[in-house]
């Protein structure tokens, strides 16, 4: 197979691939040199149990897929071959960008820096409102993949001076082994690692992951089991458990709640969730209420009204959460960080840009109040 | 509406030393079709379903390798019978998800040559539709073979136990026609299998449903396990996919009972999707409403 041409590359990325409006052109040229591969990986997966008759039981996520020979897990990225469970996506990226860290979003983690962001195809849930379904709700062989082993991820990060690697876009849980190995390699070079996840994962792998990464952003998609069952095809409880595990680990945690009109936007639900956050992980965990846009299987609902997002933010603030943001509404005042003590703007944002940073050594420059986060 | 007719046709000597006897297979198809349509000649039966101008897909099942996949001799025999009513051989496609699975099941691929076509959805220039087909709980991209290349289809499925759904049958066979079957394994694949079948791209095109029971895996499916596989040398044929699956399910339960295995319901994998399909009006799943004809050639 020859090298991918510029024309073919652009055709590919138009569908699902390496879209990169923020990537320096020199970086794109580097990726042009990569040849798309049709070969998937065959690296033995972690967290599974061998059963009689060549069956296996995956223990990575709460689904506990039990599979016969040649069967795939719900994620589509792991396959039982002759009684051994393999990840098919180790080092096989379908998306790679350099993004502002604010895009993840992380608002209390190295503001104004970039993250080398990667994903492989597949996901262990099936959110009806998925924003990246073209790469998450597919099997890896159904998208164009590029070989990018952990050492090359680190190399690109160093070359383009990205202080952080973000495992994102699809669901990093399904490329756990790749994410873990890359994180270990990157840490040795002083590169930080952040995970953007729905956290539909079992406690043991979650704990192990917190040992090698620096921050985790968890999508809390609603605060009811019914919603998770109907619209996520997953469970809420394992996600809540994962949030607690991250907090207990001491690694940086932020929570995003995508507010979908009529489905998870009731004041009661928002208040219940806010109370839970205060009780279980404390008032200093940033919470982002993001605006929904019609997508994938939910196209019959309008984008979230800004007033609904503001109402959610107000409820969370009333309940005592200190850092509550509004996402996907560029220019809204809820994008900025306010000092909980003197109420001044500590970090002023517009979309993914930092307009002003009034932090001094992690403290509000006006009153000296410490602002929690990873700032340097 | 009258009863749904299902033919269970057995062919002694159809499978000898793991080799298919195409003469017996051909006889089984011919007799089965004739019984299904109450006619003396299989061509009269096929003419009620297909016309010479049709482009016909034969969706087979090749996930389990050579020992438990649709044998090439079987699907090719069926395809050849279709040519006998004037369907052009080049307008018949024997297909499944991937070329790799087809090869492993013993198929010789033929995408652009003359004669009957054999290829997978992952063939370059084929692939899945980019747009989703959305229907009830289904949101999937369809194989372009099913959506564009054929106007009628036959589900030629392997009759076997399935660890999650309970049964792999003619309806579930179409999981191989979409890009994301792994997303429909919750709650014993119910109601997903029925709802997928109900999509216009399948329900409107599927004209004939055949369960291949040369070897029936009645436990630990869908992969092959010799200790729970039995040579049965039969086909279950119907124009009602629900009725065909229902009879296939009962047959699996019978084999399980013979071997002292519990009913699928006890193992919490009863194929409820068949009942759901009946409730949706896709066919019959009740012996009182099925006319079962058993015959041996």
XYZ file of C-alpha atoms in Angstrom:
673
model
C 0.000 0.000 0.000
C 1.421 3.377 -0.972
C 1.520 6.532 1.055
C -1.728 8.397 1.376
C -2.047 11.320 -0.997
C -3.061 14.761 0.211
C -6.307 14.499 -1.743
C -7.153 11.077 -0.288
C -6.231 12.220 3.152
C -8.561 15.167 3.000
C -11.331 12.968 1.659
C -10.819 10.651 4.580
C -10.825 13.262 7.260
C -13.980 14.731 5.821
C -15.779 11.651 7.133
C -14.282 10.654 10.393
C -10.582 11.027 10.492
C -7.892 13.372 11.550
C -9.644 16.716 11.452
C -7.396 19.377 12.766
C -8.276 22.996 12.340
C -5.994 23.909 15.218
C -3.059 21.750 14.197
C -0.027 23.533 12.768
C 0.384 22.651 9.103
C 3.773 21.109 9.728
C 2.062 18.636 11.973
C -0.388 17.742 9.238
C 2.463 17.107 6.877
C 3.901 14.690 9.364
C 0.661 12.806 9.478
C 0.443 12.725 5.698
C 3.491 10.533 5.884
C 1.537 7.964 7.848
C 0.019 5.205 5.834
C -3.497 4.180 6.760
C -3.516 0.605 7.851
C -6.214 -2.009 7.393
C -4.485 -4.252 9.877
C -5.849 -4.187 13.388
C -3.787 -4.938 16.449
C -3.710 -8.269 18.209
C -2.540 -7.368 21.679
C -3.875 -9.409 24.567
C -6.382 -7.416 26.547
C -6.263 -6.818 30.264
C -9.053 -7.463 32.729
C -10.707 -10.558 31.390
C -11.251 -14.080 32.589
C -10.828 -17.255 30.574
C -13.818 -19.605 30.757
C -14.292 -23.195 29.601
C -14.868 -23.927 25.926
C -12.786 -20.987 24.705
C -15.218 -18.476 26.132
C -14.093 -15.345 27.923
C -15.624 -12.831 30.272
C -14.494 -9.239 29.963
C -14.138 -7.482 33.313
C -13.070 -4.084 32.081
C -16.500 -2.501 32.211
C -19.801 -3.215 33.948
C -21.181 -5.004 30.924
C -19.131 -8.109 31.644
C -19.438 -9.302 28.053
C -19.244 -13.087 27.920
C -18.118 -14.120 24.488
C -17.510 -17.206 22.434
C -14.718 -17.646 19.942
C -14.552 -14.902 17.274
C -17.110 -12.739 19.042
C -16.661 -9.052 19.751
C -17.522 -7.209 22.903
C -20.176 -4.504 22.996
C -17.396 -1.998 22.385
C -16.561 -3.587 19.034
C -12.869 -3.110 19.750
C -12.094 -6.357 21.570
C -12.395 -9.847 20.210
C -12.155 -13.367 21.530
C -9.839 -15.371 19.321
C -9.511 -18.980 20.296
C -10.117 -18.250 23.963
C -7.778 -15.275 24.212
C -9.241 -11.798 24.376
C -7.488 -9.202 22.234
C -7.679 -5.482 21.852
C -7.839 -4.679 18.157
C -7.034 -0.988 18.546
C -3.718 -0.852 20.358
C -1.798 1.938 18.608
C -4.432 2.248 15.863
C -5.681 5.805 16.023
C -8.629 7.041 14.010
C -8.369 10.625 15.225
C -5.415 12.776 16.279
C -5.522 16.514 16.818
C -3.775 19.175 18.786
C -6.537 20.852 20.777
C -6.707 23.538 23.411
C -7.016 21.832 26.781
C -10.155 23.918 27.288
C -11.840 21.938 24.522
C -11.851 18.724 26.588
C -12.996 20.673 28.679
C -10.444 21.065 31.452
C -10.681 24.535 32.998
C -8.447 23.973 35.997
C -5.631 22.167 34.239
C -2.776 24.046 32.569
C -5.033 26.738 31.062
C -4.064 28.057 27.685
C -2.001 24.988 26.762
C -2.529 22.342 24.126
C -3.221 18.645 24.354
C -2.172 16.079 21.804
C -5.519 14.348 21.527
C -6.000 10.839 20.260
C -8.722 8.241 19.900
C -9.299 4.796 18.538
C -12.631 3.536 17.194
C -15.314 2.087 19.420
C -17.230 2.726 22.617
C -18.668 0.624 25.426
C -21.933 2.547 25.606
C -24.262 3.820 22.903
C -25.442 7.316 23.790
C -28.266 8.336 21.531
C -26.869 11.869 21.536
C -23.266 10.937 20.745
C -21.399 13.831 19.144
C -18.698 11.618 17.620
C -20.741 8.613 16.579
C -18.965 8.251 13.238
C -15.879 7.044 15.089
C -17.284 5.849 18.398
C -20.227 3.775 17.261
C -18.329 1.774 14.698
C -15.940 -1.124 14.614
C -12.307 -0.227 14.061
C -12.182 -1.759 10.600
C -14.972 0.578 9.508
C -12.825 3.700 9.762
C -9.391 4.629 8.520
C -6.770 3.869 11.135
C -3.187 4.974 11.441
C -0.359 3.256 13.273
C 0.675 5.409 16.179
C 2.426 3.348 18.844
C 2.972 4.910 22.287
C 6.547 5.945 21.494
C 5.347 7.927 18.459
C 2.645 9.670 20.468
C 5.338 10.820 22.877
C 7.577 11.835 19.980
C 4.856 14.003 18.426
C 4.106 15.595 21.788
C 7.714 16.566 22.252
C 8.073 17.765 18.686
C 5.031 20.029 18.898
C 5.585 21.030 22.510
C 2.299 19.703 23.807
C 2.551 19.398 27.570
C -0.335 16.963 27.701
C -1.759 13.943 25.958
C -5.545 13.686 25.996
C -7.275 10.340 25.480
C -10.574 11.501 24.145
C -13.201 11.758 21.366
C -14.442 8.166 21.574
C -14.230 6.259 24.866
C -10.706 5.721 26.192
C -11.865 2.829 28.367
C -11.990 0.694 25.246
C -8.362 1.447 24.394
C -7.272 1.053 27.975
C -4.032 -0.836 27.353
C -2.848 1.639 24.732
C -3.767 4.584 26.942
C -2.042 3.059 29.953
C 1.203 2.204 28.164
C 1.315 5.585 26.455
C 0.753 7.349 29.766
C 3.620 5.492 31.395
C 5.961 6.336 28.523
C 4.830 9.954 28.406
C 5.179 10.493 32.136
C 8.830 9.507 31.936
C 9.330 12.399 29.520
C 7.475 14.850 31.720
C 4.309 14.845 29.608
C 0.995 14.928 31.450
C -1.880 12.599 30.648
C -5.571 13.400 30.820
C -8.575 11.210 30.160
C -11.946 12.293 28.812
C -14.344 9.515 29.628
C -17.882 8.427 30.364
C -16.320 6.308 33.117
C -18.443 3.253 32.444
C -15.682 1.153 33.898
C -15.132 -1.258 36.762
C -13.386 -0.128 39.959
C -10.181 -2.155 39.557
C -9.190 -0.816 36.134
C -10.250 2.675 37.173
C -7.987 2.568 40.220
C -5.097 1.264 38.149
C -5.602 4.017 35.592
C -5.490 6.770 38.210
C -1.965 5.617 39.069
C -0.597 6.714 35.695
C -2.664 9.701 34.581
C -2.858 13.242 35.905
C -6.461 14.262 35.399
C -9.773 12.762 34.436
C -12.827 14.486 33.066
C -15.966 12.440 33.521
C -19.134 12.851 31.497
C -21.967 12.419 33.931
C -24.713 12.046 31.396
C -27.647 12.315 33.778
C -28.484 11.557 37.364
C -30.981 8.745 36.891
C -30.611 5.063 36.145
C -33.592 5.305 33.800
C -31.798 7.809 31.602
C -28.660 5.696 31.533
C -30.670 2.643 30.576
C -32.714 4.331 27.881
C -30.353 6.864 26.353
C -26.870 5.638 27.215
C -27.349 1.882 27.282
C -25.341 1.760 30.450
C -25.636 2.202 34.195
C -25.267 5.244 36.403
C -23.903 3.579 39.531
C -20.538 2.484 38.090
C -20.020 6.039 36.852
C -20.683 7.491 40.291
C -18.322 4.913 41.791
C -15.655 5.904 39.258
C -16.052 9.581 40.181
C -15.419 8.708 43.814
C -12.383 6.609 42.901
C -10.820 9.489 40.978
C -11.431 11.850 43.840
C -9.957 9.420 46.365
C -6.898 8.958 44.164
C -6.068 12.647 44.472
C -5.916 13.070 40.695
C -7.561 16.120 39.197
C -11.245 15.645 38.418
C -13.735 17.692 36.430
C -17.326 16.738 35.628
C -19.321 17.557 32.515
C -23.104 17.307 32.319
C -24.584 17.602 28.841
C -27.990 19.185 29.382
C -30.558 17.757 26.969
C -33.925 19.526 26.808
C -36.716 17.525 28.450
C -34.540 14.465 29.037
C -32.159 15.350 31.872
C -32.710 19.048 32.502
C -35.206 19.077 35.370
C -34.257 21.311 38.306
C -34.870 18.374 40.656
C -32.364 16.173 38.874
C -29.757 18.929 38.711
C -30.209 19.676 42.396
C -29.995 16.014 43.353
C -26.781 15.662 41.377
C -25.321 18.828 42.886
C -26.024 17.586 46.385
C -24.388 14.279 45.563
C -21.285 16.028 44.218
C -20.978 18.177 47.317
C -21.377 15.169 49.590
C -19.159 12.700 47.768
C -16.388 14.687 46.096
C -16.690 18.157 47.587
C -17.453 21.677 46.361
C -14.178 22.260 44.540
C -14.690 19.789 41.685
C -15.520 21.905 38.617
C -18.844 21.114 36.991
C -19.571 22.063 33.382
C -23.121 22.251 32.059
C -22.769 21.858 28.320
C -25.163 22.729 25.591
C -26.657 19.861 23.586
C -26.942 19.987 19.810
C -29.180 17.534 17.898
C -27.051 14.629 16.770
C -26.940 10.913 15.986
C -30.207 9.354 17.160
C -31.676 12.425 18.844
C -32.418 14.912 16.124
C -35.916 15.801 17.191
C -34.910 18.027 20.093
C -33.699 21.614 19.832
C -30.353 22.826 21.133
C -30.465 23.480 24.856
C -31.800 26.969 25.583
C -29.176 29.099 27.260
C -31.689 29.859 30.007
C -31.836 26.157 30.884
C -28.059 26.041 31.223
C -28.128 29.157 33.383
C -30.790 27.623 35.586
C -28.673 24.498 36.045
C -25.631 26.603 36.846
C -27.564 28.626 39.402
C -28.845 25.499 41.124
C -25.322 24.063 41.382
C -24.011 27.359 42.746
C -26.873 27.539 45.231
C -26.020 24.078 46.456
C -22.473 25.220 47.108
C -20.390 24.016 44.158
C -17.672 26.612 43.750
C -16.741 26.296 40.088
C -19.690 25.889 37.761
C -19.359 26.503 34.039
C -21.501 26.755 30.972
C -20.138 25.003 27.918
C -20.722 25.279 24.164
C -22.017 28.860 24.475
C -19.063 31.003 23.361
C -18.915 34.367 25.072
C -21.161 33.444 27.981
C -20.013 34.710 31.349
C -20.342 31.164 32.657
C -17.214 30.240 30.692
C -15.007 32.120 33.111
C -13.636 31.148 36.499
C -14.697 33.284 39.437
C -13.024 33.465 42.805
C -15.439 31.953 45.333
C -14.169 34.385 47.946
C -14.003 37.846 46.342
C -16.110 36.953 43.227
C -13.641 38.560 40.849
C -12.864 36.919 37.504
C -9.796 34.751 37.965
C -9.629 33.331 34.444
C -11.554 35.075 31.686
C -12.349 32.845 28.721
C -13.939 33.154 25.321
C -14.686 29.736 23.872
C -11.368 27.908 24.130
C -9.265 31.034 24.486
C -7.872 32.507 27.665
C -8.436 36.266 27.555
C -7.085 37.023 31.002
C -5.418 35.017 33.743
C -5.544 36.551 37.204
C -4.053 33.566 38.965
C -0.811 33.972 40.825
C 0.782 30.753 41.943
C -2.599 29.085 42.058
C -4.211 31.898 44.023
C -6.636 34.676 43.184
C -4.509 37.753 42.635
C -7.169 39.978 44.186
C -7.713 38.244 47.519
C -5.189 35.422 47.692
C -7.834 32.689 47.783
C -6.293 29.364 46.603
C -8.036 28.084 43.476
C -7.804 24.304 43.189
C -6.347 22.839 40.005
C -3.133 21.888 38.231
C -1.774 25.224 37.194
C 1.823 24.546 36.271
C -54.659 -14.577 7.753
C -54.044 -18.274 7.404
C -51.370 -20.365 8.967
C -47.743 -19.833 8.106
C -46.238 -22.769 6.341
C -42.849 -24.108 7.377
C -41.113 -27.014 5.693
C -38.553 -29.062 7.539
C -36.815 -31.041 4.869
C -34.327 -33.731 5.741
C -31.798 -35.187 3.353
C -30.190 -38.450 4.322
C -26.654 -38.488 3.004
C -26.497 -34.723 2.537
C -23.413 -34.606 4.674
C -20.969 -37.484 4.560
C -17.594 -37.261 6.274
C -18.034 -33.499 6.543
C -18.509 -33.218 2.788
C -21.641 -31.867 1.241
C -23.429 -34.008 -1.309
C -24.742 -31.371 -3.680
C -27.146 -33.777 -5.359
C -28.952 -34.325 -2.086
C -28.800 -30.632 -1.250
C -30.305 -29.760 -4.596
C -33.083 -32.297 -4.060
C -33.763 -30.888 -0.603
C -34.099 -27.343 -1.914
C -36.275 -28.404 -4.822
C -38.609 -30.532 -2.740
C -38.701 -28.019 0.068
C -39.694 -25.212 -2.277
C -42.306 -27.362 -3.960
C -43.845 -28.270 -0.614
C -43.770 -24.673 0.524
C -45.778 -23.522 -2.467
C -47.836 -26.624 -3.130
C -46.474 -27.140 -6.611
C -44.813 -29.916 -8.508
C -41.827 -27.989 -9.799
C -39.482 -25.892 -7.686
C -39.343 -23.343 -10.523
C -43.022 -22.588 -10.060
C -42.266 -21.925 -6.419
C -39.323 -19.656 -7.136
C -41.325 -17.818 -9.768
C -43.766 -16.793 -7.057
C -40.942 -15.044 -5.221
C -38.532 -13.849 -7.868
C -38.446 -12.673 -11.421
C -35.611 -12.964 -13.962
C -34.766 -9.292 -13.666
C -34.221 -9.448 -9.914
C -30.900 -8.844 -8.213
C -30.899 -11.324 -5.368
C -28.726 -11.348 -2.271
C -28.166 -14.574 -0.378
C -27.126 -13.518 3.090
C -25.135 -16.329 4.623
C -23.486 -16.784 8.004
C -19.736 -17.295 8.140
C -18.678 -16.003 11.526
C -17.833 -19.403 13.002
C -15.280 -20.619 10.500
C -15.447 -23.618 8.216
C -17.073 -26.037 10.632
C -20.184 -24.023 11.398
C -20.739 -21.659 8.505
C -22.959 -21.784 5.464
C -21.145 -24.252 3.263
C -20.270 -22.878 -0.194
C -21.791 -25.969 -1.792
C -25.114 -25.136 -0.169
C -25.323 -21.463 -1.054
C -24.028 -22.076 -4.573
C -26.573 -24.831 -5.107
C -29.330 -22.445 -4.076
C -27.928 -19.747 -6.335
C -27.826 -22.154 -9.251
C -31.473 -23.009 -8.728
C -32.286 -19.323 -8.986
C -30.618 -19.204 -12.395
C -33.009 -21.915 -13.510
C -35.871 -19.430 -13.481
C -33.882 -17.005 -15.573
C -32.149 -14.882 -12.948
C -28.763 -13.915 -14.334
C -25.957 -15.510 -12.360
C -24.205 -12.154 -12.243
C -27.234 -10.750 -10.465
C -26.922 -13.132 -7.553
C -24.687 -12.150 -4.650
C -23.687 -14.547 -1.896
C -22.465 -12.330 0.875
C -21.592 -11.706 4.491
C -19.811 -9.062 6.561
C -16.204 -9.558 5.580
C -14.134 -11.138 2.881
C -11.912 -12.634 5.527
C -14.806 -14.512 7.109
C -15.960 -15.704 3.696
C -12.496 -17.023 2.892
C -12.215 -18.760 6.235
C -15.534 -20.462 5.553
C -14.147 -21.835 2.302
C -15.499 -19.337 -0.225
C -13.643 -18.189 -3.295
C -14.339 -14.508 -3.675
C -15.747 -13.164 -6.908
C -16.419 -9.453 -7.030
C -15.882 -8.485 -10.621
C -15.642 -11.753 -12.535
C -18.474 -13.489 -14.383
C -21.015 -15.728 -12.724
C -22.375 -15.738 -9.213
C -20.840 -13.017 -7.076
C -19.307 -13.741 -3.684
C -17.983 -10.929 -1.536
C -18.212 -9.204 1.802
C -19.425 -5.773 2.787
C -15.862 -4.713 3.513
C -14.987 -4.977 -0.165
C -13.477 -1.725 -1.360
C -16.189 0.370 -3.043
C -18.966 -1.475 -1.207
C -18.882 -0.849 2.536
C -21.721 0.475 4.673
C -24.026 3.370 3.923
C -22.741 6.557 5.481
C -26.187 7.561 6.711
C -27.996 5.844 9.521
C -31.230 3.995 9.054
C -33.227 4.800 12.159
C -36.182 2.668 13.185
C -37.465 2.328 16.756
C -34.405 1.248 18.787
C -32.300 0.663 15.710
C -29.804 3.202 14.404
C -27.466 1.514 11.975
C -25.608 1.883 8.746
C -26.601 -0.828 6.313
C -24.356 -2.838 4.081
C -24.660 -1.365 0.616
C -25.144 -4.894 -0.655
C -28.484 -5.039 1.144
C -29.404 -1.407 0.607
C -28.345 -0.847 -3.003
C -27.063 -3.889 -4.855
C -29.994 -6.217 -4.361
C -33.728 -5.708 -4.599
C -34.629 -9.053 -3.034
C -32.894 -11.201 -0.500
C -32.777 -14.657 1.000
C -31.678 -15.249 4.559
C -29.724 -18.497 4.513
C -28.757 -18.779 8.151
C -27.048 -21.386 10.249
C -29.364 -22.852 12.863
C -27.532 -22.623 16.155
C -27.625 -21.753 19.788
C -26.464 -18.281 20.728
C -24.965 -17.391 24.085
C -26.862 -14.117 24.333
C -29.847 -14.210 21.969
C -30.626 -17.887 22.579
C -30.907 -18.612 18.890
C -29.176 -17.582 15.714
C -31.779 -17.780 13.011
C -32.958 -16.143 9.839
C -33.840 -12.845 11.494
C -30.662 -12.546 13.516
C -28.693 -13.375 10.375
C -29.313 -9.782 9.324
C -27.176 -8.539 12.193
C -24.493 -9.190 9.593
C -26.062 -6.550 7.353
C -25.377 -3.625 9.687
C -22.273 -1.921 10.975
C -22.964 -2.173 14.703
C -24.500 -5.511 15.713
C -22.505 -5.462 18.946
C -24.743 -2.617 20.112
C -27.809 -4.837 20.106
C -26.784 -7.563 22.519
C -28.563 -6.157 25.572
C -31.559 -8.028 27.008
C -31.043 -11.110 24.847
C -31.022 -8.956 21.694
C -34.676 -8.207 22.310
C -36.351 -6.261 20.716
C -33.426 -5.393 18.465
C -33.476 -8.456 16.203
C -37.172 -8.028 15.506
C -36.900 -4.281 15.014
C -33.949 -4.652 12.684
C -35.906 -7.153 10.627
C -38.783 -4.700 10.500
C -36.708 -2.025 8.762
C -37.811 -1.519 5.185
C -34.430 -2.565 3.819
C -34.912 -6.044 5.219
C -38.610 -6.676 5.631
C -39.444 -5.464 2.152
C -36.632 -7.383 0.516
C -36.447 -10.696 2.330
C -38.535 -13.173 0.359
C -37.308 -16.523 1.581
C -35.985 -17.700 4.923
C -33.907 -20.840 5.233
C -32.290 -22.316 8.307
C -29.361 -24.545 7.499
C -29.333 -27.436 9.946
C -26.732 -29.667 8.364
C -24.936 -29.494 11.689
C -26.878 -27.963 14.550
C -25.003 -26.376 17.434
C -27.521 -26.727 20.231
C -25.379 -25.478 23.099
C -22.475 -23.063 23.601
C -23.095 -21.335 20.291
C -22.509 -19.339 18.234
C -19.014 -20.835 17.928
C -18.409 -24.475 17.068
C -18.090 -27.056 19.827
C -18.094 -30.618 18.582
C -19.488 -32.063 21.801
C -22.682 -30.025 21.460
C -23.074 -30.180 17.702
C -25.249 -32.744 15.959
C -25.404 -33.765 12.340
C -29.063 -33.257 11.417
C -28.938 -32.863 7.610
C -31.980 -30.609 7.376
C -33.271 -27.284 6.176
C -36.138 -25.329 7.679
C -37.755 -23.195 4.985
C -40.497 -20.613 5.049
C -41.592 -17.301 3.677
C -42.395 -16.357 7.277
C -39.092 -15.626 9.046
C -40.689 -15.653 12.489
C -42.252 -19.041 11.939
C -38.967 -20.436 10.592
C -37.117 -19.149 13.642
C -39.804 -20.469 15.956
C -39.535 -23.970 14.519
C -35.736 -23.719 14.655
C -35.927 -22.705 18.290
C -38.177 -25.667 19.129
C -35.761 -27.958 17.330
C -32.845 -26.657 19.390
C -34.855 -27.159 22.581
C -35.572 -30.731 21.502
C -31.892 -31.471 20.957
C -31.019 -29.887 24.290
C -33.591 -32.011 26.059
C -32.228 -35.159 24.434
C -28.809 -34.310 25.852
C -30.174 -33.452 29.287
C -29.554 -29.729 28.921
C -32.000 -27.261 30.474
C -34.376 -25.205 28.327
C -32.970 -21.888 27.138
C -35.359 -20.088 29.445
C -33.657 -21.630 32.458
C -30.342 -20.340 31.198
C -31.920 -16.880 30.901
C -31.464 -16.733 27.180
C -34.802 -17.657 25.764
C -35.129 -16.006 22.345
C -37.855 -13.557 23.352
C -37.181 -11.620 20.200
C -39.174 -14.243 18.302
C -42.206 -13.549 20.486
C -41.627 -9.826 20.053
C -41.492 -10.274 16.288
C -44.826 -12.043 16.374
C -46.343 -9.232 18.449
C -45.063 -6.783 15.883
C -46.914 -8.698 13.203
C -43.829 -9.935 11.421
C -44.948 -13.555 11.458
C -46.196 -16.433 13.556
C -44.608 -17.890 16.656
C -47.240 -20.310 17.755
C -47.611 -23.941 16.709
C -51.378 -23.465 16.374
C -50.753 -20.948 13.639
C -47.964 -22.734 11.863
C -48.408 -25.551 9.415
C -45.270 -27.635 9.788
C -44.521 -30.086 7.018
C -41.755 -32.576 7.656
C -40.346 -34.503 4.732
C -37.294 -36.565 3.968
C -35.695 -36.947 0.564
